[in-house]
Amino acid sequence: EPEVTQTPSHQVTQMGQEVILRCVPISNHLYFYWYRQILGQKVEFLVSFYNNEISEKSEIFDDQFSVERPDGSNFTLKIRSTKLEDSAMYFCASNSGTLPYEQYFGPGTRLTVT
Amino acid sequence: AQKITQTQPGMFVQEKEAVTLDCTYDTSDPSYGLFWYKQPSSGEMIFLIYQGSYDQQNATEGRYSLNFQKARKSANLVISASQLGDSAMYFCAMREGTTGANNLFFGTGTRLTVIP
């Protein structure tokens, strides 16, 4: 069964460093998303991406964040200068573009900023 | 106002019994979708069941059913015949609108523990 994959599973970085989180969505899916979940809290939307551009973004997704689909398979989230409060689990998700638009999530990348 | 409210931080259920996890939602959009996800201790998010705002019947998927009460804006998840493997966090989520670009709003989750 097709699935969303994410790498790495765990990333430790120092404050101020750039990180790139990688995702491979399900191959025939059209919409892509990044969410984050701070430990013990709810899942929060960051950004959605369709047709090679951002569709929506939340107020969390400020200038420090960017997304890219550099080729036909990868979907990346870059954080330019990490802060301690960026420590969270980051989930990539995708959907096929057909109702009910259920989103399939990857296993997540746990980002720890020290 | 919160778009999704889950008022039960934790629930316990005896193995083989049924359990209901509560979810209420708030939206003024006539078109929306409601989802339930399961998050085991390993951390991944597993899609369980979906209910559309215009669906006349309650959704069912195996042991999962969704008790949709539109007038009350509630979408409770019912798990029948609980199994030990059902122990996990359960999140209710909503999509407003009818395009694939619409993001999901999540509740704070309910931790379900199944007791042998």
Coordinates of C-alpha atoms in Angstrom, one line a residue:
Chain A
E1 CA 0.0 0.0 0.0
P2 CA 1.4 3.4 -1.0
E3 CA 2.5 5.6 1.9
V4 CA 4.1 8.9 2.7
T5 CA 7.7 8.7 3.8
Q6 CA 9.7 11.2 5.7
T7 CA 13.4 11.6 6.4
P8 CA 15.1 11.9 8.8
S9 CA 13.1 10.3 11.6
H10 CA 14.9 12.5 14.1
Q11 CA 17.0 15.6 13.6
V12 CA 19.0 17.4 16.3
T13 CA 20.3 20.8 15.4
Q14 CA 21.7 23.8 17.2
M15 CA 19.7 27.1 17.5
G16 CA 20.3 29.3 14.5
Q17 CA 21.1 26.5 12.1
E18 CA 19.2 25.7 8.9
V19 CA 17.3 22.4 8.6
I20 CA 15.6 20.7 5.7
L21 CA 13.0 18.1 6.4
R22 CA 12.2 15.8 3.5
C23 CA 9.0 14.1 2.5
V24 CA 8.0 11.8 -0.4
P25 CA 4.2 12.0 -0.8
I26 CA 2.1 9.3 -2.3
S27 CA 3.0 9.3 -6.0
N28 CA -0.3 10.2 -7.6
H29 CA -1.4 12.7 -4.9
L30 CA -1.8 16.4 -5.8
Y31 CA -2.0 18.3 -2.6
F32 CA 0.8 18.4 0.0
Y33 CA 0.9 19.7 3.5
W34 CA 3.2 20.3 6.5
Y35 CA 1.9 20.2 10.1
R36 CA 3.7 20.3 13.3
Q37 CA 2.9 18.9 16.8
I38 CA 4.7 20.3 19.8
L39 CA 5.1 17.6 22.4
G40 CA 1.8 16.9 24.2
Q41 CA -0.1 19.4 22.1
K42 CA -2.4 19.2 19.1
V43 CA -1.4 19.0 15.5
E44 CA -1.1 22.5 13.9
F45 CA -1.3 23.3 10.2
L46 CA 1.7 25.0 8.7
V47 CA 1.3 25.1 4.9
S48 CA -0.5 23.5 1.9
F49 CA 1.0 23.2 -1.5
Y50 CA -0.6 22.5 -4.9
N51 CA 0.5 22.9 -8.5
N52 CA 4.0 24.0 -7.4
E53 CA 2.9 26.8 -5.2
I54 CA 1.7 27.5 -1.7
S55 CA -2.1 27.3 -1.4
E56 CA -2.5 28.3 2.2
K57 CA -0.3 29.0 5.1
S58 CA -0.9 29.6 8.8
E59 CA 0.5 32.4 10.9
I60 CA 3.1 30.0 12.2
F61 CA 4.6 29.7 8.7
D62 CA 6.6 32.9 8.8
D63 CA 9.6 34.0 6.7
Q64 CA 11.8 31.5 8.4
F65 CA 9.9 28.7 6.7
S66 CA 9.9 27.7 3.1
V67 CA 8.7 24.8 1.1
E68 CA 9.8 23.3 -2.2
R69 CA 9.0 20.5 -4.5
P70 CA 12.3 20.3 -6.3
D71 CA 11.4 17.3 -8.4
G72 CA 8.5 15.1 -9.1
S73 CA 8.7 13.2 -5.9
N74 CA 10.2 15.2 -3.0
F75 CA 8.5 17.8 -0.9
T76 CA 10.7 19.7 1.5
L77 CA 10.3 22.1 4.5
K78 CA 13.2 24.4 5.2
I79 CA 13.6 26.3 8.5
R80 CA 16.3 28.9 7.9
S81 CA 17.3 29.8 11.4
T82 CA 15.9 27.4 14.0
K83 CA 14.7 28.5 17.4
L84 CA 14.2 26.5 20.5
E85 CA 10.4 26.7 20.0
D86 CA 10.7 25.0 16.6
S87 CA 11.3 21.7 18.5
A88 CA 8.4 19.6 17.5
M89 CA 7.3 16.6 15.4
Y90 CA 6.8 17.7 11.8
F91 CA 4.3 15.7 9.7
C92 CA 4.1 15.8 6.0
A93 CA 0.7 14.8 4.5
S94 CA -0.8 14.4 1.0
N95 CA -4.2 13.8 -0.6
S96 CA -5.3 12.6 -4.0
G97 CA -7.4 15.7 -4.9
T98 CA -10.6 13.7 -4.9
L99 CA -13.3 13.7 -2.2
P100 CA -13.2 13.2 0.7
Y101 CA -9.8 14.7 0.5
E102 CA -8.5 12.5 3.3
Q103 CA -5.0 13.3 4.1
Y104 CA -2.4 10.6 4.5
F105 CA 0.3 11.4 7.0
G106 CA 3.9 10.4 7.0
P107 CA 5.6 9.0 10.2
G108 CA 6.9 12.4 11.1
T109 CA 10.3 13.9 11.8
R110 CA 11.1 14.8 15.3
L111 CA 13.1 18.0 15.3
T112 CA 15.1 18.9 18.5
V113 CA 16.7 22.3 18.6
T114 CA 19.3 22.7 21.3
Chain B
A1 CA -13.3 30.0 19.3
Q2 CA -11.8 26.5 18.8
K3 CA -12.9 24.9 15.6
I4 CA -12.6 21.4 17.1
T5 CA -13.2 20.6 20.8
Q6 CA -12.4 17.3 22.4
T7 CA -13.3 17.4 26.1
Q8 CA -12.0 14.0 27.2
P9 CA -8.2 14.2 27.8
G10 CA -8.2 10.5 28.7
M11 CA -10.6 7.5 28.5
F12 CA -10.5 4.0 29.8
V13 CA -12.4 1.0 28.4
Q14 CA -12.4 -2.6 29.1
E15 CA -11.3 -4.9 26.4
K16 CA -14.2 -6.0 24.1
E17 CA -16.4 -3.2 25.3
A18 CA -17.5 -0.2 23.2
V19 CA -16.3 3.3 23.8
T20 CA -17.4 6.7 22.5
L21 CA -14.9 9.6 22.0
D22 CA -16.5 13.0 21.9
C23 CA -15.9 15.7 19.4
T24 CA -17.7 18.9 18.8
Y25 CA -16.9 21.4 16.0
D26 CA -17.6 25.0 15.1
T27 CA -17.9 26.3 11.6
S28 CA -20.1 28.6 9.6
D29 CA -19.2 26.9 6.3
P30 CA -22.0 24.7 5.0
S31 CA -19.5 22.3 3.4
Y32 CA -17.1 20.6 5.6
G33 CA -15.6 17.2 6.4
L34 CA -14.9 15.6 9.7
F35 CA -12.1 13.1 10.2
W36 CA -10.8 10.9 13.0
Y37 CA -7.1 10.0 13.2
K38 CA -5.4 7.5 15.5
Q39 CA -1.9 8.2 16.8
P40 CA -0.2 5.2 18.5
S41 CA 2.8 5.7 20.8
S42 CA 5.0 5.3 17.7
G43 CA 3.8 8.7 16.6
E44 CA 2.3 8.2 13.2
M45 CA -1.1 9.6 12.3
I46 CA -3.5 6.9 10.9
F47 CA -6.7 8.0 9.1
L48 CA -9.7 6.1 10.5
I49 CA -13.0 7.5 9.2
Y50 CA -14.6 10.4 7.4
Q51 CA -18.0 12.1 7.5
G52 CA -19.1 14.7 5.1
S53 CA -21.4 17.5 6.1
Y54 CA -24.0 16.5 3.5
D55 CA -23.8 12.8 4.2
Q56 CA -27.2 11.5 5.4
Q57 CA -26.0 8.4 7.0
N58 CA -23.4 7.9 9.8
A59 CA -20.0 6.7 8.5
T60 CA -18.8 3.2 9.4
E61 CA -15.4 1.5 8.8
G62 CA -15.1 -1.9 10.4
R63 CA -15.2 -1.4 14.2
Y64 CA -15.3 2.4 13.9
S65 CA -18.4 4.4 13.4
L66 CA -19.1 8.1 13.5
N67 CA -22.1 9.4 15.4
F68 CA -22.8 12.5 13.4
Q69 CA -25.3 14.9 14.9
K70 CA -25.3 17.9 12.7
A71 CA -27.7 20.1 14.7
R72 CA -25.5 19.6 17.8
K73 CA -22.3 20.0 15.7
S74 CA -20.9 16.8 17.1
A75 CA -19.1 14.0 15.5
N76 CA -18.3 11.3 18.1
L77 CA -16.2 8.3 17.3
V78 CA -17.5 4.9 18.5
I79 CA -15.1 2.0 18.7
S80 CA -16.9 -1.3 19.2
A81 CA -15.3 -4.4 20.7
S82 CA -12.2 -2.6 21.9
Q83 CA -8.8 -4.3 21.5
L84 CA -5.6 -3.7 23.3
G85 CA -4.1 -2.3 20.1
D86 CA -6.7 0.5 20.2
S87 CA -4.8 2.1 23.0
A88 CA -3.6 5.4 21.4
M89 CA -4.3 9.1 21.1
Y90 CA -7.3 9.9 18.9
F91 CA -7.7 13.2 17.2
C92 CA -10.8 14.6 15.6
A93 CA -10.2 17.0 12.7
M94 CA -12.2 19.2 10.4
R95 CA -11.8 20.4 6.8
E96 CA -13.8 23.5 5.9
G97 CA -14.8 23.9 2.3
T98 CA -14.6 21.4 -0.5
T99 CA -11.2 21.7 -2.1
G100 CA -8.2 19.5 -1.6
A101 CA -6.2 22.5 -0.6
N102 CA -8.1 23.0 2.6
N103 CA -6.1 22.2 5.7
L104 CA -7.3 20.2 8.7
F105 CA -8.0 21.7 12.1
F106 CA -7.3 19.3 14.9
G107 CA -8.6 18.9 18.4
T108 CA -6.4 18.4 21.4
G109 CA -7.0 14.6 21.3
T110 CA -8.2 11.9 23.7
R111 CA -5.9 9.3 25.0
L112 CA -7.7 5.9 25.0
T113 CA -6.4 3.1 27.2
V114 CA -7.9 -0.3 26.8
I115 CA -7.7 -2.4 29.9
P116 CA -7.3 -6.2 29.6

